[in-house]
Amino acid sequence: MVWLRDGVGMVGEGGWTVTLTGERRLPRLAALWREIAAGHAGVLTAFVSSVFDDRSRAATVLRIPHRLQRRTEAGADEITQSLDEDRLRAAVQRAPGARLDGDIHPPPGATLSPAGYERAVREALARIAAGDVAKVVLSLDEFIPADDATCRGALAHLSDHYPGCWTFAV
């Protein structure tokens, strides 16, 4: 997990993954996070990746790293985060649509195909021209299997070549 800009931010490794699907997933995730964090002594940090359309089949992902590095301009702090796994499992089991260590890859058809993306762009432009909406944000996902070293290399490349932008991965 990475959240960096100009070398400042956080990098996490290992830990726990919780996925959540269905309606009102962000409020449900917030409640689940409060329950998880309430049983933890000290500050607990997690990374979240989520769609905002409840109709999407793509899962919302909560990643709680075991090892966390907080990077500042003055240096880096190494933090080890530990959780009571029995308590975590019980909290996840009580949360509808939540899974611990769930599969974070989207199910088939959860993202737009290239042709579907082109249709969505045309529709968005038509709706903007008609005055139905003022702004539309579309993205085209591309999932490429890669090992950890390749992922780290890609993130380092992005961070090095676009230092003023946030580089992130969950």
PDB file of C-alpha atoms in Angstrom:
ATOM      1  CA  MET A   1       0.000   0.000   0.000  1.00  0.00           C
ATOM      2  CA  VAL A   2       1.391   3.375  -0.972  1.00  0.00           C
ATOM      3  CA  TRP A   3       0.337   7.000  -0.483  1.00  0.00           C
ATOM      4  CA  LEU A   4       3.203   9.332  -1.451  1.00  0.00           C
ATOM      5  CA  ARG A   5       3.768  12.803  -2.840  1.00  0.00           C
ATOM      6  CA  ASP A   6       7.264  14.255  -3.207  1.00  0.00           C
ATOM      7  CA  GLY A   7       8.512  11.317  -1.122  1.00  0.00           C
ATOM      8  CA  VAL A   8       6.257  12.228   1.820  1.00  0.00           C
ATOM      9  CA  GLY A   9       3.430   9.945   2.926  1.00  0.00           C
ATOM     10  CA  MET A  10       3.015   6.317   3.930  1.00  0.00           C
ATOM     11  CA  VAL A  11       4.021   2.878   2.687  1.00  0.00           C
ATOM     12  CA  GLY A  12       2.507  -0.262   4.184  1.00  0.00           C
ATOM     13  CA  GLU A  13       3.245  -3.975   3.822  1.00  0.00           C
ATOM     14  CA  GLY A  14       1.600  -7.182   4.980  1.00  0.00           C
ATOM     15  CA  GLY A  15      -1.388  -7.123   7.249  1.00  0.00           C
ATOM     16  CA  TRP A  16      -5.065  -7.687   6.682  1.00  0.00           C
ATOM     17  CA  THR A  17      -7.485  -7.121   3.806  1.00  0.00           C
ATOM     18  CA  VAL A  18     -11.215  -6.633   4.277  1.00  0.00           C
ATOM     19  CA  THR A  19     -13.524  -6.354   1.269  1.00  0.00           C
ATOM     20  CA  LEU A  20     -17.038  -4.998   1.361  1.00  0.00           C
ATOM     21  CA  THR A  21     -19.765  -5.017  -1.287  1.00  0.00           C
ATOM     22  CA  GLY A  22     -23.345  -3.901  -1.563  1.00  0.00           C
ATOM     23  CA  GLU A  23     -25.355  -0.815  -0.752  1.00  0.00           C
ATOM     24  CA  ARG A  24     -24.221   1.895   1.655  1.00  0.00           C
ATOM     25  CA  ARG A  25     -20.793   0.303   1.727  1.00  0.00           C
ATOM     26  CA  LEU A  26     -18.916   3.427   2.830  1.00  0.00           C
ATOM     27  CA  PRO A  27     -21.101   4.096   5.911  1.00  0.00           C
ATOM     28  CA  ARG A  28     -20.932   0.370   6.741  1.00  0.00           C
ATOM     29  CA  LEU A  29     -17.156   0.419   6.274  1.00  0.00           C
ATOM     30  CA  ALA A  30     -16.900   3.458   8.578  1.00  0.00           C
ATOM     31  CA  ALA A  31     -18.866   1.608  11.269  1.00  0.00           C
ATOM     32  CA  LEU A  32     -16.715  -1.508  10.831  1.00  0.00           C
ATOM     33  CA  TRP A  33     -13.541   0.584  11.040  1.00  0.00           C
ATOM     34  CA  ARG A  34     -14.739   2.256  14.251  1.00  0.00           C
ATOM     35  CA  GLU A  35     -15.326  -1.200  15.743  1.00  0.00           C
ATOM     36  CA  ILE A  36     -11.903  -2.469  14.641  1.00  0.00           C
ATOM     37  CA  ALA A  37     -10.047   0.659  15.814  1.00  0.00           C
ATOM     38  CA  ALA A  38     -11.928   0.815  19.140  1.00  0.00           C
ATOM     39  CA  GLY A  39     -10.250  -2.383  20.270  1.00  0.00           C
ATOM     40  CA  HIS A  40      -6.771  -1.158  19.377  1.00  0.00           C
ATOM     41  CA  ALA A  41      -4.445   0.676  21.730  1.00  0.00           C
ATOM     42  CA  GLY A  42      -2.902   3.708  20.027  1.00  0.00           C
ATOM     43  CA  VAL A  43      -3.272   4.986  16.471  1.00  0.00           C
ATOM     44  CA  LEU A  44      -4.239   2.511  13.773  1.00  0.00           C
ATOM     45  CA  THR A  45      -3.751   3.338  10.096  1.00  0.00           C
ATOM     46  CA  ALA A  46      -5.513   1.759   7.116  1.00  0.00           C
ATOM     47  CA  PHE A  47      -5.808   2.363   3.379  1.00  0.00           C
ATOM     48  CA  VAL A  48      -9.158   2.334   1.546  1.00  0.00           C
ATOM     49  CA  SER A  49     -10.014   1.972  -2.129  1.00  0.00           C
ATOM     50  CA  SER A  50     -13.682   2.273  -3.055  1.00  0.00           C
ATOM     51  CA  VAL A  51     -16.138   2.895  -5.823  1.00  0.00           C
ATOM     52  CA  PHE A  52     -18.886   5.354  -4.973  1.00  0.00           C
ATOM     53  CA  ASP A  53     -21.691   3.670  -6.924  1.00  0.00           C
ATOM     54  CA  ASP A  54     -23.396   1.064  -4.740  1.00  0.00           C
ATOM     55  CA  ARG A  55     -24.550  -0.742  -7.878  1.00  0.00           C
ATOM     56  CA  SER A  56     -20.961  -1.584  -8.800  1.00  0.00           C
ATOM     57  CA  ARG A  57     -19.905  -5.177  -8.269  1.00  0.00           C
ATOM     58  CA  ALA A  58     -16.339  -4.016  -7.553  1.00  0.00           C
ATOM     59  CA  ALA A  59     -15.492  -4.396  -3.886  1.00  0.00           C
ATOM     60  CA  THR A  60     -14.469  -1.660  -1.504  1.00  0.00           C
ATOM     61  CA  VAL A  61     -11.087  -2.625  -0.064  1.00  0.00           C
ATOM     62  CA  LEU A  62      -9.798  -1.859   3.441  1.00  0.00           C
ATOM     63  CA  ARG A  63      -6.107  -2.675   3.906  1.00  0.00           C
ATOM     64  CA  ILE A  64      -4.604  -2.562   7.392  1.00  0.00           C
ATOM     65  CA  PRO A  65      -0.833  -2.917   7.022  1.00  0.00           C
ATOM     66  CA  HIS A  66       1.185  -4.844   9.571  1.00  0.00           C
ATOM     67  CA  ARG A  67       4.300  -2.792   8.800  1.00  0.00           C
ATOM     68  CA  LEU A  68       3.875   0.914   8.147  1.00  0.00           C
ATOM     69  CA  GLN A  69       6.498   3.456   7.206  1.00  0.00           C
ATOM     70  CA  ARG A  70       5.515   7.109   7.692  1.00  0.00           C
ATOM     71  CA  ARG A  71       7.769   9.258   5.518  1.00  0.00           C
ATOM     72  CA  THR A  72       8.283  12.957   6.230  1.00  0.00           C
ATOM     73  CA  GLU A  73      10.799  15.477   4.941  1.00  0.00           C
ATOM     74  CA  ALA A  74      12.777  14.863   8.160  1.00  0.00           C
ATOM     75  CA  GLY A  75      12.959  11.077   7.695  1.00  0.00           C
ATOM     76  CA  ALA A  76      10.908   7.939   8.144  1.00  0.00           C
ATOM     77  CA  ASP A  77       9.326   6.194  11.129  1.00  0.00           C
ATOM     78  CA  GLU A  78       8.797   2.429  11.091  1.00  0.00           C
ATOM     79  CA  ILE A  79       5.631   1.264  12.830  1.00  0.00           C
ATOM     80  CA  THR A  80       4.413  -2.271  13.467  1.00  0.00           C
ATOM     81  CA  GLN A  81       0.637  -2.545  13.738  1.00  0.00           C
ATOM     82  CA  SER A  82      -0.821  -5.556  15.507  1.00  0.00           C
ATOM     83  CA  LEU A  83      -4.457  -6.564  15.732  1.00  0.00           C
ATOM     84  CA  ASP A  84      -6.366  -9.067  17.797  1.00  0.00           C
ATOM     85  CA  GLU A  85      -7.246 -11.317  14.853  1.00  0.00           C
ATOM     86  CA  ASP A  86     -10.115 -13.051  16.677  1.00  0.00           C
ATOM     87  CA  ARG A  87     -11.688  -9.654  17.387  1.00  0.00           C
ATOM     88  CA  LEU A  88     -11.100  -8.588  13.768  1.00  0.00           C
ATOM     89  CA  ARG A  89     -12.704 -11.779  12.405  1.00  0.00           C
ATOM     90  CA  ALA A  90     -15.715 -11.358  14.703  1.00  0.00           C
ATOM     91  CA  ALA A  91     -16.204  -7.716  13.635  1.00  0.00           C
ATOM     92  CA  VAL A  92     -16.008  -8.666   9.945  1.00  0.00           C
ATOM     93  CA  GLN A  93     -18.451 -11.561  10.419  1.00  0.00           C
ATOM     94  CA  ARG A  94     -20.992  -9.150  11.943  1.00  0.00           C
ATOM     95  CA  ALA A  95     -20.689  -6.742   8.990  1.00  0.00           C
ATOM     96  CA  PRO A  96     -23.037  -7.695   6.114  1.00  0.00           C
ATOM     97  CA  GLY A  97     -21.216  -8.114   2.801  1.00  0.00           C
ATOM     98  CA  ALA A  98     -17.750  -8.010   4.427  1.00  0.00           C
ATOM     99  CA  ARG A  99     -15.001 -10.600   3.985  1.00  0.00           C
ATOM    100  CA  LEU A 100     -11.611 -10.888   5.632  1.00  0.00           C
ATOM    101  CA  ASP A 101      -8.707 -11.496   3.237  1.00  0.00           C
ATOM    102  CA  GLY A 102     -11.194 -11.292   0.394  1.00  0.00           C
ATOM    103  CA  ASP A 103     -10.312 -11.392  -3.282  1.00  0.00           C
ATOM    104  CA  ILE A 104      -9.552  -7.813  -4.316  1.00  0.00           C
ATOM    105  CA  HIS A 105      -9.723  -8.464  -8.044  1.00  0.00           C
ATOM    106  CA  PRO A 106     -12.970  -7.298  -9.632  1.00  0.00           C
ATOM    107  CA  PRO A 107     -15.454  -9.914 -10.791  1.00  0.00           C
ATOM    108  CA  PRO A 108     -15.849 -10.306 -14.568  1.00  0.00           C
ATOM    109  CA  GLY A 109     -17.826  -7.401 -15.999  1.00  0.00           C
ATOM    110  CA  ALA A 110     -17.240  -5.160 -12.958  1.00  0.00           C
ATOM    111  CA  THR A 111     -15.162  -2.719 -15.001  1.00  0.00           C
ATOM    112  CA  LEU A 112     -15.687  -1.207 -18.418  1.00  0.00           C
ATOM    113  CA  SER A 113     -14.289  -2.870 -21.501  1.00  0.00           C
ATOM    114  CA  PRO A 114     -12.487  -0.547 -23.946  1.00  0.00           C
ATOM    115  CA  ALA A 115     -15.640  -0.407 -26.100  1.00  0.00           C
ATOM    116  CA  GLY A 116     -17.810   0.189 -23.009  1.00  0.00           C
ATOM    117  CA  TYR A 117     -15.480   2.990 -21.957  1.00  0.00           C
ATOM    118  CA  GLU A 118     -15.796   4.649 -25.378  1.00  0.00           C
ATOM    119  CA  ARG A 119     -19.607   4.433 -25.107  1.00  0.00           C
ATOM    120  CA  ALA A 120     -19.481   5.928 -21.617  1.00  0.00           C
ATOM    121  CA  VAL A 121     -17.341   8.835 -22.864  1.00  0.00           C
ATOM    122  CA  ARG A 122     -19.768   9.535 -25.723  1.00  0.00           C
ATOM    123  CA  GLU A 123     -22.730   9.390 -23.321  1.00  0.00           C
ATOM    124  CA  ALA A 124     -20.980  11.670 -20.819  1.00  0.00           C
ATOM    125  CA  LEU A 125     -20.188  14.244 -23.509  1.00  0.00           C
ATOM    126  CA  ALA A 126     -23.785  14.137 -24.735  1.00  0.00           C
ATOM    127  CA  ARG A 127     -25.140  14.622 -21.199  1.00  0.00           C
ATOM    128  CA  ILE A 128     -22.752  17.542 -20.584  1.00  0.00           C
ATOM    129  CA  ALA A 129     -23.827  19.122 -23.892  1.00  0.00           C
ATOM    130  CA  ALA A 130     -27.485  18.649 -22.914  1.00  0.00           C
ATOM    131  CA  GLY A 131     -26.884  20.320 -19.556  1.00  0.00           C
ATOM    132  CA  ASP A 132     -27.818  17.183 -17.554  1.00  0.00           C
ATOM    133  CA  VAL A 133     -24.472  17.165 -15.732  1.00  0.00           C
ATOM    134  CA  ALA A 134     -21.559  19.580 -15.376  1.00  0.00           C
ATOM    135  CA  LYS A 135     -18.764  17.111 -14.693  1.00  0.00           C
ATOM    136  CA  VAL A 136     -18.186  13.398 -15.209  1.00  0.00           C
ATOM    137  CA  VAL A 137     -15.211  11.365 -14.022  1.00  0.00           C
ATOM    138  CA  LEU A 138     -14.585   8.158 -15.942  1.00  0.00           C
ATOM    139  CA  SER A 139     -11.717   5.741 -15.664  1.00  0.00           C
ATOM    140  CA  LEU A 140     -10.563   2.757 -17.603  1.00  0.00           C
ATOM    141  CA  ASP A 141      -9.099  -0.019 -15.463  1.00  0.00           C
ATOM    142  CA  GLU A 142      -6.406  -2.294 -16.700  1.00  0.00           C
ATOM    143  CA  PHE A 143      -5.449  -5.254 -14.533  1.00  0.00           C
ATOM    144  CA  ILE A 144      -2.026  -6.724 -15.189  1.00  0.00           C
ATOM    145  CA  PRO A 145      -0.750  -9.620 -13.061  1.00  0.00           C
ATOM    146  CA  ALA A 146       2.574  -8.632 -11.510  1.00  0.00           C
ATOM    147  CA  ASP A 147       4.804  -9.693  -8.653  1.00  0.00           C
ATOM    148  CA  ASP A 148       5.645  -7.395  -5.718  1.00  0.00           C
ATOM    149  CA  ALA A 149       8.975  -6.270  -7.222  1.00  0.00           C
ATOM    150  CA  THR A 150       7.291  -5.197 -10.470  1.00  0.00           C
ATOM    151  CA  CYS A 151       4.578  -3.305  -8.561  1.00  0.00           C
ATOM    152  CA  ARG A 152       7.170  -1.523  -6.402  1.00  0.00           C
ATOM    153  CA  GLY A 153       9.154  -0.614  -9.521  1.00  0.00           C
ATOM    154  CA  ALA A 154       6.075   0.810 -11.256  1.00  0.00           C
ATOM    155  CA  LEU A 155       5.158   2.896  -8.197  1.00  0.00           C
ATOM    156  CA  ALA A 156       8.738   4.161  -7.836  1.00  0.00           C
ATOM    157  CA  HIS A 157       8.746   5.126 -11.529  1.00  0.00           C
ATOM    158  CA  LEU A 158       5.471   7.044 -11.177  1.00  0.00           C
ATOM    159  CA  SER A 159       6.677   8.786  -8.021  1.00  0.00           C
ATOM    160  CA  ASP A 160      10.018   9.723  -9.610  1.00  0.00           C
ATOM    161  CA  HIS A 161       8.509  11.003 -12.868  1.00  0.00           C
ATOM    162  CA  TYR A 162       5.488  12.793 -11.364  1.00  0.00           C
ATOM    163  CA  PRO A 163       6.786  14.115  -8.023  1.00  0.00           C
ATOM    164  CA  GLY A 164       4.029  16.722  -7.596  1.00  0.00           C
ATOM    165  CA  CYS A 165       1.261  14.119  -7.879  1.00  0.00           C
ATOM    166  CA  TRP A 166       0.011  11.671  -5.281  1.00  0.00           C
ATOM    167  CA  THR A 167       1.191   8.148  -6.090  1.00  0.00           C
ATOM    168  CA  PHE A 168      -1.021   5.562  -4.452  1.00  0.00           C
ATOM    169  CA  ALA A 169      -1.849   1.884  -4.499  1.00  0.00           C
ATOM    170  CA  VAL A 170      -4.171  -0.143  -2.309  1.00  0.00           C
TER     171      VAL A 170
END
